[in-house]
Short mmCIF file of C-alpha atoms in Angstrom, two decimals:
data_model
loop_
_atom_site.label_atom_id
_atom_site.label_comp_id
_atom_site.label_asym_id
_atom_site.label_seq_id
_atom_site.Cartn_x
_atom_site.Cartn_y
_atom_site.Cartn_z
CA MET A 22 12.13 -15.41 -54.59
CA SER A 23 12.45 -18.56 -52.49
CA ALA A 24 9.76 -19.55 -50.00
CA GLU A 25 12.25 -19.15 -47.10
CA LEU A 26 13.09 -15.63 -48.16
CA LYS A 27 9.42 -14.75 -48.54
CA LYS A 28 8.74 -16.12 -45.06
CA ALA A 29 11.71 -14.18 -43.62
CA LEU A 30 10.38 -10.99 -45.20
CA TYR A 31 6.93 -11.70 -43.79
CA ASN A 32 8.45 -12.20 -40.32
CA ILE A 33 10.38 -8.94 -40.57
CA SER A 34 7.24 -7.07 -41.61
CA ALA A 35 5.39 -8.75 -38.71
CA LEU A 36 7.98 -7.29 -36.32
CA ALA A 37 7.41 -3.90 -37.92
CA ASP A 38 3.64 -4.42 -37.44
CA LEU A 39 4.29 -5.27 -33.79
CA GLY A 40 6.38 -2.13 -33.27
CA GLN A 41 3.68 -0.04 -34.87
CA ALA A 42 0.96 -1.63 -32.72
CA ILE A 43 2.95 -1.16 -29.49
CA THR A 44 3.94 2.45 -30.18
CA SER A 45 0.54 3.53 -31.49
CA GLU A 46 -1.42 6.17 -29.62
CA SER A 47 -4.37 3.82 -29.18
CA VAL A 48 -5.76 3.04 -25.76
CA PHE A 49 -4.19 0.03 -24.05
CA HIS A 50 -6.82 -2.58 -24.85
CA GLU A 51 -6.77 -1.66 -28.56
CA LYS A 52 -2.99 -1.71 -28.55
CA ILE A 53 -2.83 -5.15 -26.96
CA GLN A 54 -5.55 -6.46 -29.27
CA SER A 55 -3.50 -5.32 -32.29
CA VAL A 56 -0.42 -7.00 -30.79
CA PHE A 57 -2.43 -10.17 -30.31
CA TYR A 58 -3.58 -10.14 -33.95
CA VAL A 59 0.00 -9.61 -35.12
CA ILE A 60 1.11 -12.70 -33.17
CA THR A 61 -1.72 -14.99 -34.24
CA GLY A 62 -1.39 -13.73 -37.83
CA THR A 63 2.36 -14.27 -37.82
CA PHE A 64 2.20 -17.86 -36.57
CA LEU A 65 -1.23 -18.74 -38.04
CA ALA A 66 -2.34 -19.76 -34.56
CA ASN A 67 -6.11 -19.97 -34.38
CA ARG A 68 -6.11 -19.80 -30.58
CA GLY A 69 -4.03 -17.73 -28.21
CA ALA A 70 -3.97 -15.63 -25.06
CA ILE A 71 -2.00 -12.91 -23.33
CA LEU A 72 -2.18 -13.08 -19.54
CA SER A 73 -0.70 -10.51 -17.17
CA TYR A 74 0.52 -11.25 -13.67
CA ASP A 75 -1.23 -9.53 -10.76
CA LYS A 76 1.48 -9.51 -8.13
CA SER A 77 -0.77 -8.50 -5.24
CA ALA A 78 -3.24 -11.34 -5.90
CA ASP A 79 -0.55 -13.77 -7.15
CA ARG A 80 -2.65 -14.74 -10.13
CA LEU A 81 -2.75 -14.30 -13.88
CA ILE A 82 -5.38 -12.11 -15.47
CA THR A 83 -6.50 -12.56 -19.08
CA VAL A 84 -5.75 -9.41 -21.06
CA THR A 85 -6.95 -10.82 -24.36
CA GLN A 86 -7.58 -14.31 -25.73
CA LYS A 87 -9.27 -16.33 -28.42
CA GLY A 88 -10.39 -19.91 -28.39
CA PHE A 89 -9.51 -21.08 -24.86
CA PRO A 90 -12.07 -21.74 -22.12
CA PRO A 91 -11.83 -18.75 -19.72
CA ALA A 92 -12.03 -21.06 -16.70
CA ASP A 93 -8.91 -22.92 -17.91
CA LEU A 94 -7.02 -19.65 -18.24
CA ASP A 95 -8.06 -18.64 -14.71
CA ARG A 96 -6.44 -21.81 -13.40
CA VAL A 97 -2.97 -21.16 -14.87
CA ASP A 98 -0.44 -21.35 -12.02
CA PRO A 99 2.06 -18.48 -12.23
CA GLU A 100 4.58 -20.32 -10.02
CA LYS A 101 5.07 -23.06 -12.63
CA LEU A 102 5.71 -20.50 -15.36
CA MET A 103 8.22 -18.53 -13.33
CA SER A 104 10.60 -21.47 -13.29
CA LEU A 105 10.84 -21.41 -17.10
CA GLY A 106 13.30 -19.28 -19.10
CA LYS A 107 12.67 -15.55 -19.28
CA ASN A 108 10.84 -14.73 -22.51
CA GLU A 109 12.03 -18.10 -23.85
CA PRO A 110 9.35 -19.89 -25.89
CA PHE A 111 8.57 -23.28 -24.41
CA LEU A 112 7.02 -26.10 -26.45
CA ILE A 113 4.51 -27.78 -24.19
CA GLY A 114 4.60 -31.31 -25.60
CA ASP A 115 3.77 -33.67 -22.73
CA SER A 116 5.07 -31.30 -20.06
CA PRO A 117 2.67 -30.88 -17.11
CA VAL A 118 3.51 -27.17 -16.85
CA LEU A 119 0.12 -26.19 -18.25
CA ALA A 120 -3.17 -28.05 -18.29
CA ILE A 121 -5.00 -26.23 -21.05
CA ALA A 122 -6.10 -28.28 -24.02
CA GLY A 123 -4.80 -26.90 -27.28
CA VAL A 124 -1.89 -24.83 -26.00
CA LYS A 125 1.16 -25.82 -28.04
CA ILE A 126 3.65 -23.18 -27.04
CA LEU A 127 4.04 -20.55 -24.34
CA ALA A 128 6.41 -17.71 -23.57
CA PRO A 129 6.77 -16.49 -19.98
CA LEU A 130 7.00 -12.70 -20.12
CA TRP A 131 9.70 -11.01 -18.06
CA VAL A 132 11.19 -7.54 -17.77
CA ARG A 133 14.55 -7.79 -15.96
CA ASP A 134 13.70 -9.79 -12.82
CA GLU A 135 10.03 -9.04 -12.87
CA PHE A 136 7.57 -11.70 -14.00
CA ILE A 137 4.99 -9.87 -16.13
CA GLY A 138 2.76 -12.59 -17.56
CA VAL A 139 2.58 -15.22 -20.24
CA LEU A 140 1.77 -15.61 -23.93
CA LEU A 141 -0.02 -18.81 -24.95
CA LEU A 142 -0.48 -20.06 -28.51
CA SER A 143 -2.19 -23.05 -30.06
CA GLY A 144 -0.74 -25.04 -32.92
CA LYS A 145 -0.81 -23.54 -36.42
CA LEU A 146 -3.91 -23.75 -38.59
CA THR A 147 -1.82 -25.54 -41.21
CA GLY A 148 -0.79 -28.19 -38.68
CA SER A 149 2.91 -27.59 -39.37
CA PRO A 150 5.20 -27.52 -36.32
CA TYR A 151 6.84 -24.45 -34.78
CA THR A 152 10.31 -24.13 -36.33
CA GLN A 153 13.52 -22.85 -34.76
CA GLU A 154 12.97 -19.56 -36.65
CA ASP A 155 9.49 -19.34 -35.14
CA LEU A 156 10.91 -19.77 -31.63
CA GLU A 157 13.52 -17.07 -32.23
CA LEU A 158 10.86 -14.71 -33.57
CA LEU A 159 8.56 -15.49 -30.65
CA ASN A 160 11.39 -14.72 -28.23
CA VAL A 161 11.76 -11.23 -29.72
CA ILE A 162 7.99 -10.73 -29.67
CA ALA A 163 7.77 -11.91 -26.05
CA HIS A 164 10.34 -9.27 -25.01
CA GLN A 165 8.29 -6.57 -26.70
CA ILE A 166 5.00 -7.65 -25.17
CA ALA A 167 6.59 -7.93 -21.73
CA ILE A 168 7.82 -4.34 -21.99
CA ALA A 169 4.43 -3.12 -23.25
CA LEU A 170 2.57 -4.86 -20.40
CA ASN A 171 5.09 -3.63 -17.85
CA ASN A 172 4.83 -0.05 -19.13
CA HIS A 173 1.08 -0.22 -18.87
CA SER A 174 1.30 -1.63 -15.36
CA LEU A 175 3.74 1.15 -14.33
CA PHE A 176 1.45 3.73 -15.91
CA MET A 177 -1.54 2.35 -14.00
CA ASP A 178 0.46 2.38 -10.76
CA LEU A 179 1.45 5.98 -11.39
CA SER A 180 -2.13 6.90 -12.23
CA ASP A 181 -3.31 5.28 -8.99
CA LYS A 182 -0.64 7.14 -7.03
CA LEU A 183 -1.52 10.38 -8.75
CA GLU A 184 -5.17 9.86 -7.90
CA GLU A 185 -4.25 9.04 -4.29
CA ASN A 186 -2.06 12.16 -4.10
CA ARG A 187 -4.86 14.25 -5.55
CA ARG A 188 -7.23 12.87 -2.94
CA LEU A 189 -4.73 13.54 -0.16
CA TYR A 190 -4.14 17.04 -1.50
CA GLU A 191 -7.88 17.72 -1.46
CA GLU A 192 -8.06 16.41 2.12
CA MET A 193 -5.11 18.62 3.08
CA ARG A 194 -6.78 21.61 1.43
CA HIS A 195 -9.93 20.84 3.35
CA ILE A 196 -8.01 20.69 6.62
CA TYR A 197 -6.10 23.83 5.64
CA HIS A 198 -9.27 25.77 5.00
CA GLY A 199 -10.75 24.40 8.21
CA THR A 200 -7.73 25.71 10.09
CA LEU A 201 -8.06 29.08 8.41
CA GLN A 202 -11.71 29.24 9.37
CA ALA A 203 -10.83 28.40 12.95
CA PHE A 204 -8.24 31.18 12.89
CA ALA A 205 -10.77 33.61 11.47
CA ALA A 206 -13.33 32.56 14.05
CA ALA A 207 -10.76 33.23 16.78
CA ILE A 208 -10.12 36.71 15.38
CA ASP A 209 -13.79 37.53 15.03
CA ALA A 210 -14.63 36.11 18.45
CA LYS A 211 -12.49 38.78 20.07
CA ASP A 212 -14.84 41.41 18.85
CA ALA A 213 -18.56 40.82 19.21
CA TYR A 214 -19.21 43.42 16.52
CA THR A 215 -17.11 41.81 13.81
CA GLN A 216 -18.56 38.31 13.81
CA ASN A 217 -17.90 36.60 10.49
CA HIS A 218 -16.20 39.75 9.19
CA SER A 219 -13.17 37.76 7.95
CA TYR A 220 -15.40 35.22 6.24
CA ARG A 221 -17.41 37.92 4.45
CA VAL A 222 -14.29 39.82 3.39
CA ALA A 223 -12.90 36.57 1.98
CA LYS A 224 -16.14 35.99 0.05
CA TYR A 225 -16.37 39.56 -1.29
CA SER A 226 -12.70 39.60 -2.28
CA THR A 227 -12.88 36.34 -4.19
CA ALA A 228 -16.03 37.49 -5.98
CA ILE A 229 -14.16 40.57 -7.22
CA ALA A 230 -11.05 38.56 -8.13
CA ARG A 231 -13.13 36.05 -10.07
CA GLU A 232 -14.93 38.83 -11.96
CA LEU A 233 -11.50 40.29 -12.77
CA GLY A 234 -10.63 37.00 -14.47
CA TRP A 235 -8.05 35.73 -11.99
CA ASN A 236 -7.14 32.04 -12.19
CA GLU A 237 -8.40 29.58 -9.53
CA HIS A 238 -5.03 29.40 -7.76
CA ASP A 239 -4.79 33.15 -7.29
CA ILE A 240 -8.46 33.37 -6.29
CA GLU A 241 -7.76 30.85 -3.54
CA GLY A 242 -4.83 33.02 -2.38
CA MET A 243 -7.19 36.00 -2.29
CA TYR A 244 -9.63 33.96 -0.21
CA VAL A 245 -6.92 33.08 2.30
CA ALA A 246 -5.79 36.71 2.52
CA GLY A 247 -9.41 37.70 3.17
CA TYR A 248 -9.62 35.22 6.00
CA LEU A 249 -6.34 36.23 7.60
CA HIS A 250 -6.22 39.98 7.00
CA ASP A 251 -7.14 40.77 10.61
CA VAL A 252 -5.22 37.94 12.30
CA GLY A 253 -3.03 40.61 13.95
CA LYS A 254 -6.04 41.71 16.00
CA LEU A 255 -5.42 38.65 18.17
CA ALA A 256 -2.62 40.68 19.75
CA ILE A 257 -4.91 43.59 20.62
CA SER A 258 -6.77 43.64 23.91
CA ASN A 259 -10.47 42.91 23.88
CA ASP A 260 -11.16 46.10 25.82
CA LEU A 261 -9.59 48.20 23.11
CA LEU A 262 -11.27 46.34 20.27
CA ASN A 263 -14.69 46.69 21.85
CA LYS A 264 -14.28 50.25 23.07
CA VAL A 265 -17.44 52.30 22.60
CA THR A 266 -15.95 55.77 22.92
CA PRO A 267 -13.61 57.26 20.29
CA PHE A 268 -9.98 56.05 20.32
CA THR A 269 -7.25 58.22 21.71
CA PRO A 270 -4.28 58.80 19.35
CA GLU A 271 -2.31 56.15 21.28
CA GLU A 272 -5.16 53.69 21.04
CA ARG A 273 -5.52 54.35 17.32
CA ALA A 274 -1.80 53.72 16.86
CA GLU A 275 -2.18 50.47 18.79
CA ILE A 276 -5.11 49.37 16.63
CA ARG A 277 -3.18 50.24 13.48
CA LYS A 278 -0.44 47.84 14.44
CA HIS A 279 -2.72 44.93 13.60
CA SER A 280 -1.89 44.86 9.88
CA THR A 281 1.84 44.64 10.59
CA THR A 282 1.14 41.97 13.20
CA SER A 283 -0.97 40.14 10.62
CA HIS A 284 2.00 40.32 8.27
CA ASN A 285 4.40 39.07 10.93
CA ILE A 286 2.15 36.12 11.75
CA THR A 287 1.46 35.14 8.15
CA SER A 288 5.14 35.50 7.23
CA LYS A 289 5.79 32.42 9.34
CA ILE A 290 3.53 30.41 7.03
CA LYS A 291 4.85 29.08 3.74
CA PHE A 292 1.82 29.69 1.55
CA PRO A 293 1.50 28.21 -1.93
CA TRP A 294 0.28 31.67 -2.98
CA GLN A 295 2.74 34.44 -3.60
CA ASN A 296 1.22 37.60 -2.15
CA VAL A 297 -0.96 36.68 0.84
CA GLN A 298 1.45 38.42 3.24
CA ASP A 299 1.52 41.55 1.07
CA MET A 300 -2.27 41.70 0.93
CA VAL A 301 -2.79 41.33 4.71
CA TRP A 302 -0.01 43.80 5.47
CA HIS A 303 -1.26 46.55 3.20
CA HIS A 304 -5.02 46.26 3.28
CA HIS A 305 -5.24 49.64 5.07
CA GLU A 306 -3.04 51.46 2.56
CA ARG A 307 -4.64 54.12 0.38
CA LEU A 308 -4.13 55.27 -3.20
CA ASP A 309 -3.25 58.81 -1.99
CA GLY A 310 -0.42 57.44 0.15
CA CYS A 311 -2.15 58.37 3.43
CA GLY A 312 -2.80 54.80 4.54
CA TYR A 313 -0.92 52.62 7.02
CA PRO A 314 1.35 50.95 8.05
CA GLU A 315 3.78 52.10 5.35
CA ALA A 316 1.91 54.94 3.62
CA LEU A 317 2.74 53.29 0.30
CA ALA A 318 2.39 55.12 -2.99
CA GLN A 319 -0.34 54.09 -5.44
CA GLU A 320 2.02 52.20 -7.78
CA SER A 321 3.14 49.97 -4.93
CA LEU A 322 -0.35 48.66 -4.27
CA SER A 323 -1.17 45.39 -5.99
CA ASP A 324 -4.64 44.56 -7.29
CA GLY A 325 -4.96 42.10 -4.40
CA VAL A 326 -4.33 44.84 -1.86
CA ARG A 327 -6.83 47.13 -3.61
CA ILE A 328 -9.48 44.38 -3.65
CA LEU A 329 -8.98 43.53 0.02
CA SER A 330 -9.05 47.20 0.99
CA LEU A 331 -12.40 47.77 -0.73
CA ALA A 332 -13.96 44.51 0.47
CA ASP A 333 -12.82 45.16 4.07
CA SER A 334 -14.17 48.72 4.06
CA PHE A 335 -17.48 47.74 2.49
CA ASP A 336 -18.07 45.05 5.10
CA ALA A 337 -16.94 47.32 7.93
CA MET A 338 -19.41 50.00 6.79
CA THR A 339 -22.32 47.59 6.42
CA SER A 340 -21.66 46.02 9.86
CA GLN A 341 -22.58 47.28 13.29
CA ARG A 342 -19.69 48.79 15.24
CA PRO A 343 -19.53 49.66 18.98
CA TYR A 344 -19.11 53.31 18.11
CA ARG A 345 -21.65 53.60 15.26
CA LYS A 346 -24.67 51.99 13.62
CA LYS A 347 -24.26 49.99 10.44
CA MET A 348 -24.81 51.78 7.17
CA ASP A 349 -27.35 50.60 4.62
CA VAL A 350 -25.92 49.25 1.37
CA GLN A 351 -26.70 52.36 -0.70
CA THR A 352 -24.94 54.63 1.81
CA ALA A 353 -21.93 52.33 1.93
CA ILE A 354 -21.67 52.29 -1.87
CA THR A 355 -21.97 56.09 -1.89
CA GLU A 356 -19.13 56.25 0.65
CA LEU A 357 -16.94 53.95 -1.45
CA LYS A 358 -17.61 56.09 -4.50
CA LYS A 359 -16.73 59.27 -2.59
CA CYS A 360 -13.36 57.77 -1.74
CA LEU A 361 -12.47 56.67 -5.26
CA GLU A 362 -8.97 57.67 -6.35
CA SER A 363 -8.03 58.79 -2.83
CA GLN A 364 -8.64 55.46 -1.10
CA PHE A 365 -10.17 52.98 -3.52
CA ASP A 366 -9.33 51.99 -7.05
CA ASN A 367 -11.77 52.88 -9.88
CA LYS A 368 -11.21 49.56 -11.67
CA ILE A 369 -11.84 47.49 -8.53
CA MET A 370 -14.92 49.56 -7.69
CA LEU A 371 -16.25 49.04 -11.22
CA VAL A 372 -15.75 45.26 -10.95
CA PHE A 373 -17.31 45.19 -7.48
CA CYS A 374 -20.38 47.02 -8.81
CA LYS A 375 -20.58 44.71 -11.82
CA VAL A 376 -20.43 41.52 -9.75
CA LEU A 377 -22.99 42.80 -7.24
CA GLU A 378 -25.25 43.86 -10.10
CA LYS A 379 -24.95 40.38 -11.64
CA GLU A 380 -25.79 38.78 -8.30
CA ILE A 381 -28.87 40.96 -7.89
CA LYS A 382 -30.01 40.05 -11.41
CA GLY A 383 -29.46 36.37 -10.63
CA GLU A 384 -26.82 35.99 -13.32
CA LEU A 385 -24.35 34.18 -11.04
CA PRO A 386 -25.11 30.64 -9.84
CA GLU A 387 -23.51 31.11 -6.43
CA PRO A 388 -23.64 34.68 -5.17
CA ASP A 389 -20.84 35.66 -2.78
CA ILE A 390 -21.93 39.15 -1.68
CA LEU A 391 -25.71 39.34 -1.85
CA PRO A 392 -26.47 36.70 0.85
CA TYR A 393 -24.63 38.77 3.48
CA LEU A 394 -26.25 42.13 2.78
CA ASP A 395 -29.03 43.58 4.90
CA ARG A 396 -32.23 41.69 4.09
CA ASP A 397 -34.22 44.91 4.23
CA SER A 398 -32.19 46.39 1.37
CA ASP A 399 -34.18 47.61 -1.61
CA LEU A 400 -32.45 45.70 -4.39
CA SER A 401 -34.07 47.66 -7.21
CA VAL A 402 -32.72 50.93 -5.78
CA ILE A 403 -29.27 49.37 -5.30
CA SER A 404 -29.38 47.99 -8.82
CA SER A 405 -30.19 51.41 -10.34
CA MET A 406 -27.39 52.91 -8.31
CA LEU A 407 -24.93 50.27 -9.46
CA GLU A 408 -25.94 50.71 -13.10
CA ALA A 409 -25.26 54.44 -12.87
CA ILE A 410 -21.84 53.88 -11.29
CA ILE A 411 -20.95 51.19 -13.85
CA GLN A 412 -21.88 53.57 -16.67
CA GLU A 413 -19.88 56.40 -15.15
CA LEU A 414 -16.78 54.32 -14.43
CA SER A 415 -16.92 52.56 -17.81
CA ALA A 416 -16.92 55.85 -19.72
CA PRO A 417 -13.61 56.47 -21.52
CA MET B 172 1.62 7.13 -48.98
CA LYS B 173 -2.05 7.95 -48.81
CA THR B 174 -3.89 5.47 -46.57
CA VAL B 175 -7.45 4.58 -47.50
CA GLN B 176 -9.72 4.14 -44.48
CA PHE B 177 -10.70 0.46 -44.43
CA SER B 178 -14.36 -0.26 -45.10
CA VAL B 179 -16.55 -3.22 -46.03
CA THR B 180 -19.66 -3.56 -48.15
CA SER B 181 -21.50 -6.73 -49.11
CA ARG B 182 -24.39 -8.19 -51.05
CA LEU B 183 -26.25 -11.46 -51.17
CA VAL B 184 -26.21 -13.34 -54.47
CA GLY B 185 -28.42 -16.41 -54.25
CA ASP B 186 -27.22 -18.35 -51.24
CA ALA B 187 -23.76 -16.76 -51.28
CA ALA B 188 -22.59 -13.59 -49.61
CA VAL B 189 -20.15 -11.42 -51.53
CA ILE B 190 -17.94 -9.25 -49.35
CA TYR B 191 -16.05 -6.23 -50.68
CA PRO B 192 -13.25 -5.08 -48.41
CA LYS B 193 -11.77 -1.72 -49.38
CA GLY B 194 -8.41 -0.39 -48.21
CA TYR B 195 -5.32 -1.74 -46.49
CA LEU B 196 -6.19 -4.67 -44.20
CA ASN B 197 -3.69 -3.80 -41.47
CA ASN B 198 -5.36 -2.67 -38.26
CA LEU B 199 -8.33 -3.07 -35.95
CA SER B 200 -10.67 -1.48 -38.49
CA GLY B 201 -10.28 -4.80 -40.37
CA GLU B 202 -12.42 -6.38 -37.65
CA SER B 203 -15.38 -5.08 -39.64
CA LEU B 204 -14.58 -7.72 -42.28
CA VAL B 205 -14.90 -10.50 -39.69
CA LYS B 206 -18.04 -8.90 -38.33
CA GLU B 207 -19.63 -8.65 -41.79
CA CYS B 208 -18.91 -12.32 -42.54
CA GLY B 209 -20.15 -13.25 -39.05
CA ILE B 210 -23.51 -11.59 -39.77
CA TYR B 211 -24.03 -13.79 -42.85
CA ILE B 212 -22.77 -16.91 -41.07
CA GLY B 213 -25.17 -16.11 -38.26
CA LYS B 214 -28.00 -16.08 -40.81
CA GLY B 215 -27.03 -19.56 -42.02
CA ILE B 216 -24.99 -18.57 -45.05
CA THR B 217 -22.14 -21.04 -45.61
CA LYS B 218 -20.76 -19.70 -48.91
CA ILE B 219 -18.73 -16.53 -48.81
CA VAL B 220 -16.92 -14.76 -51.64
CA VAL B 221 -14.37 -12.14 -50.68
CA ASN B 222 -13.68 -9.84 -53.61
CA PHE B 223 -10.25 -8.27 -52.97
CA SER B 224 -10.32 -5.93 -55.99
CA GLU B 225 -9.96 -2.90 -53.71
CA THR B 226 -7.58 -4.43 -51.18
CA ASP B 227 -4.06 -4.75 -52.52
CA LEU B 228 -2.14 -5.13 -49.26
CA ILE B 229 -2.47 -7.12 -46.07
CA ASN B 230 -0.28 -7.49 -42.99
CA SER B 231 -0.14 -9.94 -40.05
CA ILE B 232 -3.18 -8.31 -38.43
CA GLY B 233 -5.17 -8.80 -41.64
CA ILE B 234 -3.99 -12.42 -41.88
CA SER B 235 -5.17 -13.03 -38.31
CA LEU B 236 -8.60 -11.62 -39.16
CA LEU B 237 -8.82 -13.71 -42.31
CA LEU B 238 -7.79 -16.72 -40.23
CA GLN B 239 -10.79 -16.10 -38.03
CA ILE B 240 -13.15 -16.11 -41.03
CA ILE B 241 -11.58 -19.33 -42.36
CA GLU B 242 -11.95 -20.88 -38.89
CA ASP B 243 -15.58 -19.78 -38.56
CA LEU B 244 -16.45 -21.25 -41.98
CA LYS B 245 -14.49 -24.41 -41.24
CA ASN B 246 -16.62 -24.94 -38.14
CA ILE B 247 -19.80 -24.93 -40.22
CA LYS B 248 -18.26 -26.78 -43.18
CA GLY B 249 -18.62 -23.66 -45.29
CA THR B 250 -16.64 -22.41 -48.28
CA ILE B 251 -14.63 -19.25 -48.74
CA CYS B 252 -13.74 -18.09 -52.22
CA CYS B 253 -11.26 -15.29 -52.79
CA THR B 254 -11.28 -13.35 -56.02
CA ASN B 255 -9.60 -10.41 -57.76
CA MET B 256 -6.49 -10.81 -55.60
CA SER B 257 -3.34 -8.77 -56.25
CA LYS B 258 -0.13 -10.75 -56.80
CA PHE B 259 1.06 -9.67 -53.34
CA LEU B 260 -2.06 -11.08 -51.68
CA GLN B 261 -1.92 -14.34 -53.62
CA ASP B 262 1.82 -14.80 -52.93
CA THR B 263 1.31 -14.10 -49.21
CA PHE B 264 -1.55 -16.60 -48.88
CA GLU B 265 0.45 -19.22 -50.77
CA MET B 266 3.60 -18.68 -48.73
CA LEU B 267 1.67 -19.01 -45.45
CA GLY B 268 -0.21 -22.09 -46.62
CA LEU B 269 -3.59 -20.40 -46.32
CA ILE B 270 -4.44 -21.04 -49.95
CA GLN B 271 -5.46 -24.62 -49.11
CA TYR B 272 -8.36 -23.30 -47.03
CA MET B 273 -9.83 -21.14 -49.79
CA VAL B 274 -10.86 -21.46 -53.40
CA VAL B 275 -9.23 -18.81 -55.52
CA PHE B 276 -10.74 -17.35 -58.68
CA PRO B 277 -9.56 -14.51 -60.89
CA VAL B 278 -13.01 -12.83 -60.89
CA GLU B 279 -16.10 -12.77 -58.71
CA SER B 280 -18.46 -14.20 -61.37
CA ASP B 281 -16.34 -17.38 -61.60
CA ALA B 282 -16.58 -17.85 -57.85
CA LEU B 283 -20.33 -17.37 -57.85
CA GLN B 284 -20.75 -19.85 -60.69
CA TYR B 285 -18.54 -22.35 -58.85
CA LEU B 286 -20.62 -21.99 -55.70
CA LYS B 287 -23.81 -22.37 -57.73
CA VAL B 288 -23.00 -25.38 -59.92
CA GLY B 289 -19.81 -26.72 -58.37
CA LYS B 290 -17.60 -25.83 -61.34
CA VAL B 291 -16.61 -22.85 -63.49
#
């Protein structure tokens, strides 16, 4: 085999090496280092550098290099390189385009009309000159490196934008939750007896949803429904809400409108969660079909509705009301248990008991229910009670 | 084709370091060869024998790494001997003109004797 043919085969295999290096799954700096080795190994250049163009700073940044003083590379003027041919190798000779000792040849890197950077190479170790074949090969290599650098730059831009969007999304979420809290505060402020009721219901509901194994997105939806379930009460007069004596049938009917009003208000909001409106609308429905506003049958009640119904009732029972004193936790749990199957769901009750039991035992890092219960509660009594209910409801 | 993970071992024989690359010298793992030689050069060793008995193939990345070793030894007026080379390796080094920067021997013992007494 002739020497020319052997060299041609070596060049072809070098292009294959380049393709493999560029398309490898390595991280960028490893990829570019492999590319750099392919180039210096192909041309036997003992010094070389790949610089990428930072458009915003209008300067070239060294991606990888060997053998050149870093300060010299920092001084390379991108403007001078941009006037040269795109990806066309340029033999330096006596040209003043670059003032770095030892650079014999360069290739400005371009992708379409975008200047990407430059490839610099020293002379060959053997001292032989760059041939026409070398220049043609370098032109192909320059195209490939330009594309690889450009892809990386685009990827980094996208990553930055993604990170910025993520940050903005988190800020929006923060504002969103702030708005919800303001809404909830407005609802609760109407009724001196229900201060922080919406907040607690949101906390209790999410604790149950989390224990049920819901995903974070759906748990957040549950939280929002908890906050907004009583938003319809904004349309009810303060006098009626704070009435001490029992409601007349007309007054009760008026009060009961609040869940439909809540639904009407929340329907105007395009939530990223599917069933917030359904949960706020039906949180006073019952399993026996005697609830309101639609007296829905058991099979029509989603888990979200069942959770909200139980959490709302539990907090209502353990809170002071104008017409009655607050119940202690044990009594409230006994009441919930009495209403199983008619009003509350066995599965949801079981999960509620389990999560409260875990919180009492300190098994959960951030308790959602326990901090809002009466401080005088006897936790050991409650715990025994919960254990008995868990055993009973877990039985096949 | 089964690819052998590239690795390097070495030993000191008198004032010469013998390096044993193993596997295909075709990616960044070949940097360990440069590193191994650099350790000996750093200790003042100027004679290096690279025994290629377990490295049959090399690509442009491997050539670049070898170039680095040749350059490092050149800077300290050292000697690199290559032994037990496959025909592919020898042809590649000859075609690229690298052969003039190394002393080639069929076996390691010849290289060590050459480095010791100046002839085989």
